[in-house]
PDB file of C-alpha atoms in Angstrom:
ATOM      1  CA  MET A   1      -2.649  17.453   5.193  1.00 93.00           C
ATOM      2  CA  LYS A   2      -1.255  14.105   4.077  1.00 96.00           C
ATOM      3  CA  LEU A   3      -3.443  10.998   3.941  1.00 97.00           C
ATOM      4  CA  ILE A   4      -2.747   7.397   3.056  1.00 97.00           C
ATOM      5  CA  VAL A   5      -5.425   5.320   1.342  1.00 98.00           C
ATOM      6  CA  THR A   6      -4.756   1.571   1.319  1.00 98.00           C
ATOM      7  CA  VAL A   7      -6.775  -0.548  -1.108  1.00 98.00           C
ATOM      8  CA  MET A   8      -6.799  -4.343  -0.672  1.00 98.00           C
ATOM      9  CA  PRO A   9      -8.704  -7.126  -2.440  1.00 97.00           C
ATOM     10  CA  LYS A  10     -11.602  -8.333  -0.287  1.00 97.00           C
ATOM     11  CA  ASN A  11     -11.370 -11.731   1.390  1.00 94.00           C
ATOM     12  CA  GLY A  12     -12.236 -14.435  -1.086  1.00 94.00           C
ATOM     13  CA  VAL A  13     -11.174 -12.393  -4.104  1.00 96.00           C
ATOM     14  CA  LEU A  14      -8.316 -14.058  -5.987  1.00 96.00           C
ATOM     15  CA  ASP A  15      -4.976 -12.258  -5.778  1.00 97.00           C
ATOM     16  CA  PRO A  16      -2.653 -13.781  -8.401  1.00 97.00           C
ATOM     17  CA  GLN A  17       0.118 -11.250  -7.681  1.00 97.00           C
ATOM     18  CA  GLY A  18       0.073 -12.297  -4.034  1.00 97.00           C
ATOM     19  CA  LYS A  19       0.248 -15.968  -5.031  1.00 97.00           C
ATOM     20  CA  ALA A  20       3.210 -15.234  -7.331  1.00 97.00           C
ATOM     21  CA  ILE A  21       5.053 -13.473  -4.492  1.00 97.00           C
ATOM     22  CA  GLU A  22       4.276 -16.368  -2.137  1.00 96.00           C
ATOM     23  CA  HIS A  23       5.777 -18.799  -4.641  1.00 96.00           C
ATOM     24  CA  ALA A  24       8.804 -16.588  -5.355  1.00 97.00           C
ATOM     25  CA  LEU A  25       9.564 -16.198  -1.634  1.00 97.00           C
ATOM     26  CA  GLY A  26       9.558 -20.001  -1.312  1.00 95.00           C
ATOM     27  CA  THR A  27      11.958 -20.258  -4.268  1.00 95.00           C
ATOM     28  CA  LEU A  28      14.276 -17.709  -2.615  1.00 96.00           C
ATOM     29  CA  GLY A  29      14.495 -19.905   0.485  1.00 94.00           C
ATOM     30  CA  PHE A  30      12.053 -18.096   2.760  1.00 94.00           C
ATOM     31  CA  GLU A  31      10.124 -20.825   4.505  1.00 86.00           C
ATOM     32  CA  ALA A  32       7.056 -20.667   6.707  1.00 88.00           C
ATOM     33  CA  VAL A  33       5.470 -17.929   4.644  1.00 94.00           C
ATOM     34  CA  GLY A  34       1.687 -18.118   4.839  1.00 94.00           C
ATOM     35  CA  GLU A  35      -0.775 -16.201   2.760  1.00 95.00           C
ATOM     36  CA  VAL A  36       0.477 -13.140   0.858  1.00 97.00           C
ATOM     37  CA  ARG A  37      -2.006 -10.462  -0.264  1.00 97.00           C
ATOM     38  CA  THR A  38      -1.097  -7.438  -2.313  1.00 98.00           C
ATOM     39  CA  GLY A  39      -2.807  -4.096  -2.636  1.00 98.00           C
ATOM     40  CA  LYS A  40      -2.251  -0.487  -3.573  1.00 98.00           C
ATOM     41  CA  VAL A  41      -1.340   2.479  -1.443  1.00 98.00           C
ATOM     42  CA  ILE A  42      -2.138   6.034  -2.505  1.00 98.00           C
ATOM     43  CA  GLU A  43      -0.591   8.986  -0.667  1.00 97.00           C
ATOM     44  CA  LEU A  44      -2.602  12.183  -1.069  1.00 96.00           C
ATOM     45  CA  GLU A  45      -1.697  15.741  -0.169  1.00 96.00           C
ATOM     46  CA  LEU A  46      -4.912  17.684   0.566  1.00 96.00           C
ATOM     47  CA  ALA A  47      -5.261  21.406   1.223  1.00 95.00           C
ATOM     48  CA  GLU A  48      -7.943  20.659   3.857  1.00 93.00           C
ATOM     49  CA  THR A  49      -6.501  21.131   7.363  1.00 94.00           C
ATOM     50  CA  ASP A  50      -9.339  19.668   9.453  1.00 96.00           C
ATOM     51  CA  PRO A  51      -8.496  15.973  10.043  1.00 96.00           C
ATOM     52  CA  ALA A  52     -12.133  14.778  10.057  1.00 96.00           C
ATOM     53  CA  ARG A  53     -13.027  16.598   6.860  1.00 96.00           C
ATOM     54  CA  ALA A  54      -9.789  15.544   5.147  1.00 96.00           C
ATOM     55  CA  ARG A  55     -10.561  11.928   6.027  1.00 97.00           C
ATOM     56  CA  ALA A  56     -14.117  12.258   4.719  1.00 96.00           C
ATOM     57  CA  GLN A  57     -12.790  13.706   1.441  1.00 96.00           C
ATOM     58  CA  ALA A  58     -10.292  10.880   1.041  1.00 97.00           C
ATOM     59  CA  GLU A  59     -13.018   8.297   1.715  1.00 97.00           C
ATOM     60  CA  GLU A  60     -15.166   9.831  -0.993  1.00 97.00           C
ATOM     61  CA  MET A  61     -12.201   9.765  -3.403  1.00 97.00           C
ATOM     62  CA  ALA A  62     -11.645   6.096  -2.566  1.00 98.00           C
ATOM     63  CA  ARG A  63     -15.294   5.220  -3.190  1.00 97.00           C
ATOM     64  CA  LYS A  64     -15.477   7.178  -6.442  1.00 96.00           C
ATOM     65  CA  LEU A  65     -12.090   6.483  -7.999  1.00 97.00           C
ATOM     66  CA  LEU A  66      -9.377   4.745  -6.024  1.00 98.00           C
ATOM     67  CA  ALA A  67     -11.082   1.496  -5.062  1.00 98.00           C
ATOM     68  CA  ASN A  68     -13.444  -0.846  -6.852  1.00 97.00           C
ATOM     69  CA  THR A  69     -15.690  -1.490  -3.854  1.00 97.00           C
ATOM     70  CA  VAL A  70     -17.208  -4.588  -5.444  1.00 97.00           C
ATOM     71  CA  ILE A  71     -13.946  -6.497  -5.024  1.00 97.00           C
ATOM     72  CA  GLU A  72     -11.744  -4.185  -2.953  1.00 98.00           C
ATOM     73  CA  SER A  73     -11.901  -2.686   0.516  1.00 98.00           C
ATOM     74  CA  PHE A  74     -10.024   0.416   1.592  1.00 98.00           C
ATOM     75  CA  ARG A  75      -8.835   2.191   4.725  1.00 97.00           C
ATOM     76  CA  VAL A  76      -7.828   5.817   5.191  1.00 98.00           C
ATOM     77  CA  GLU A  77      -5.136   6.956   7.631  1.00 96.00           C
ATOM     78  CA  LEU A  78      -3.735  10.381   8.431  1.00 95.00           C
ATOM     79  CA  ALA A  79       0.016  10.386   7.768  1.00 88.00           C
TER      80      ALA A  79
ATOM     81  CA  MET B   1       2.517 -13.049  12.701  1.00 93.00           C
ATOM     82  CA  LYS B   2       1.174 -10.612  10.153  1.00 96.00           C
ATOM     83  CA  LEU B   3       3.361  -7.911   8.624  1.00 97.00           C
ATOM     84  CA  ILE B   4       2.700  -5.138   6.179  1.00 97.00           C
ATOM     85  CA  VAL B   5       5.390  -4.078   3.712  1.00 98.00           C
ATOM     86  CA  THR B   6       4.732  -0.771   1.949  1.00 98.00           C
ATOM     87  CA  VAL B   7       6.784  -0.017  -1.159  1.00 98.00           C
ATOM     88  CA  MET B   8       6.818   3.544  -2.543  1.00 98.00           C
ATOM     89  CA  PRO B   9       8.749   5.201  -5.365  1.00 97.00           C
ATOM     90  CA  LYS B  10      11.636   7.286  -3.973  1.00 97.00           C
ATOM     91  CA  ASN B  11      11.381  11.064  -4.071  1.00 94.00           C
ATOM     92  CA  GLY B  12      12.274  12.316  -7.508  1.00 94.00           C
ATOM     93  CA  VAL B  13      11.249   9.106  -9.249  1.00 96.00           C
ATOM     94  CA  LEU B  14       8.425   9.705 -11.729  1.00 96.00           C
ATOM     95  CA  ASP B  15       5.070   8.187 -10.745  1.00 97.00           C
ATOM     96  CA  PRO B  16       2.790   8.304 -13.808  1.00 97.00           C
ATOM     97  CA  GLN B  17      -0.008   6.405 -12.022  1.00 97.00           C
ATOM     98  CA  GLY B  18      -0.004   9.018  -9.265  1.00 97.00           C
ATOM     99  CA  LYS B  19      -0.138  11.807 -11.865  1.00 97.00           C
ATOM    100  CA  ALA B  20      -3.084  10.090 -13.595  1.00 97.00           C
ATOM    101  CA  ILE B  21      -4.976   9.840 -10.284  1.00 97.00           C
ATOM    102  CA  GLU B  22      -4.203  13.503  -9.530  1.00 96.00           C
ATOM    103  CA  HIS B  23      -5.662  14.483 -12.893  1.00 96.00           C
ATOM    104  CA  ALA B  24      -8.702  12.194 -12.541  1.00 97.00           C
ATOM    105  CA  LEU B  25      -9.502  13.576  -9.078  1.00 97.00           C
ATOM    106  CA  GLY B  26      -9.497  17.081 -10.554  1.00 95.00           C
ATOM    107  CA  THR B  27     -11.860  15.935 -13.307  1.00 95.00           C
ATOM    108  CA  LEU B  28     -14.202  14.439 -10.696  1.00 96.00           C
ATOM    109  CA  GLY B  29     -14.442  17.806  -8.971  1.00 94.00           C
ATOM    110  CA  PHE B  30     -12.042  17.284  -6.080  1.00 94.00           C
ATOM    111  CA  GLU B  31     -10.119  20.499  -5.786  1.00 86.00           C
ATOM    112  CA  ALA B  32      -7.095  21.400  -3.728  1.00 88.00           C
ATOM    113  CA  VAL B  33      -5.476  18.009  -4.249  1.00 94.00           C
ATOM    114  CA  GLY B  34      -1.710  18.287  -4.126  1.00 94.00           C
ATOM    115  CA  GLU B  35       0.782  15.630  -5.055  1.00 95.00           C
ATOM    116  CA  VAL B  36      -0.452  12.033  -5.334  1.00 97.00           C
ATOM    117  CA  ARG B  37       2.028   9.157  -5.058  1.00 97.00           C
ATOM    118  CA  THR B  38       1.133   5.501  -5.496  1.00 98.00           C
ATOM    119  CA  GLY B  39       2.842   2.413  -4.196  1.00 98.00           C
ATOM    120  CA  LYS B  40       2.306  -1.229  -3.360  1.00 97.00           C
ATOM    121  CA  VAL B  41       1.362  -2.864  -0.118  1.00 98.00           C
ATOM    122  CA  ILE B  42       2.153  -6.512   0.595  1.00 98.00           C
ATOM    123  CA  GLU B  43       0.580  -8.269   3.584  1.00 97.00           C
ATOM    124  CA  LEU B  44       2.579 -11.281   4.730  1.00 96.00           C
ATOM    125  CA  GLU B  45       1.664 -14.025   7.164  1.00 96.00           C
ATOM    126  CA  LEU B  46       4.864 -15.389   8.745  1.00 96.00           C
ATOM    127  CA  ALA B  47       5.199 -18.388  11.068  1.00 95.00           C
ATOM    128  CA  GLU B  48       7.863 -16.491  13.095  1.00 93.00           C
ATOM    129  CA  THR B  49       6.371 -15.303  16.397  1.00 94.00           C
ATOM    130  CA  ASP B  50       9.187 -13.010  17.606  1.00 96.00           C
ATOM    131  CA  PRO B  51       8.347  -9.472  16.401  1.00 96.00           C
ATOM    132  CA  ALA B  52      11.980  -8.381  15.894  1.00 96.00           C
ATOM    133  CA  ARG B  53      12.905 -11.491  13.920  1.00 96.00           C
ATOM    134  CA  ALA B  54       9.685 -11.368  11.877  1.00 96.00           C
ATOM    135  CA  ARG B  55      10.443  -7.752  10.988  1.00 97.00           C
ATOM    136  CA  ALA B  56      14.031  -8.626  10.015  1.00 96.00           C
ATOM    137  CA  GLN B  57      12.727 -11.436   7.778  1.00 96.00           C
ATOM    138  CA  ALA B  58      10.238  -9.129   6.082  1.00 97.00           C
ATOM    139  CA  GLU B  59      12.962  -6.512   5.507  1.00 97.00           C
ATOM    140  CA  GLU B  60      15.147  -9.137   3.859  1.00 97.00           C
ATOM    141  CA  MET B  61      12.204 -10.180   1.652  1.00 97.00           C
ATOM    142  CA  ALA B  62      11.647  -6.560   0.683  1.00 98.00           C
ATOM    143  CA  ARG B  63      15.313  -6.050  -0.227  1.00 97.00           C
ATOM    144  CA  LYS B  64      15.533  -9.314  -2.202  1.00 96.00           C
ATOM    145  CA  LEU B  65      12.161  -9.423  -3.942  1.00 97.00           C
ATOM    146  CA  LEU B  66       9.424  -6.975  -3.036  1.00 98.00           C
ATOM    147  CA  ALA B  67      11.128  -3.631  -3.664  1.00 98.00           C
ATOM    148  CA  ASN B  68      13.523  -2.390  -6.307  1.00 97.00           C
ATOM    149  CA  THR B  69      15.729  -0.432  -3.917  1.00 97.00           C
ATOM    150  CA  VAL B  70      17.277   1.583  -6.752  1.00 97.00           C
ATOM    151  CA  ILE B  71      14.020   3.454  -7.297  1.00 97.00           C
ATOM    152  CA  GLU B  72      11.784   2.371  -4.410  1.00 98.00           C
ATOM    153  CA  SER B  73      11.891   2.658  -0.648  1.00 98.00           C
ATOM    154  CA  PHE B  74       9.996   0.396   1.736  1.00 98.00           C
ATOM    155  CA  ARG B  75       8.779   0.278   5.314  1.00 97.00           C
ATOM    156  CA  VAL B  76       7.748  -2.732   7.386  1.00 98.00           C
ATOM    157  CA  GLU B  77       5.035  -2.606  10.043  1.00 96.00           C
ATOM    158  CA  LEU B  78       3.608  -5.263  12.333  1.00 95.00           C
ATOM    159  CA  ALA B  79      -0.136  -5.610  11.719  1.00 88.00           C
TER     160      ALA B  79
END
């Protein structure tokens, strides 16, 4: 079963990479670009076939390893 | 209008960060974890209100700046 974990900086946490992209898009001529935020996406292949249990496993992985929950939030989707 | 651009390494392109996560998950006691692939996610706020045109703009941004299309593929979603 394939799952997608998306990890984003929490609101209020500085995102210098996002700011750099925002600036670069302006330089490339893209106007009317508002806030840009960047994060990570992790695609996992789990042997678990039950969707609820697979999701619970992925959430535990996110809490323990994939995300720093002090400054990042995460969401888990089934792919 | 908010859009989400997800950039992933193409199949066959090495992903050392994914391999490191795979290994770390094993060390933490998560078994039966198959392949792990990592990518970037970029959330954009565009002034454009037409969904089709906003998507086209984001795809152009991805081709020109956000993704290296030689080794990475991308997808654009409306948030």
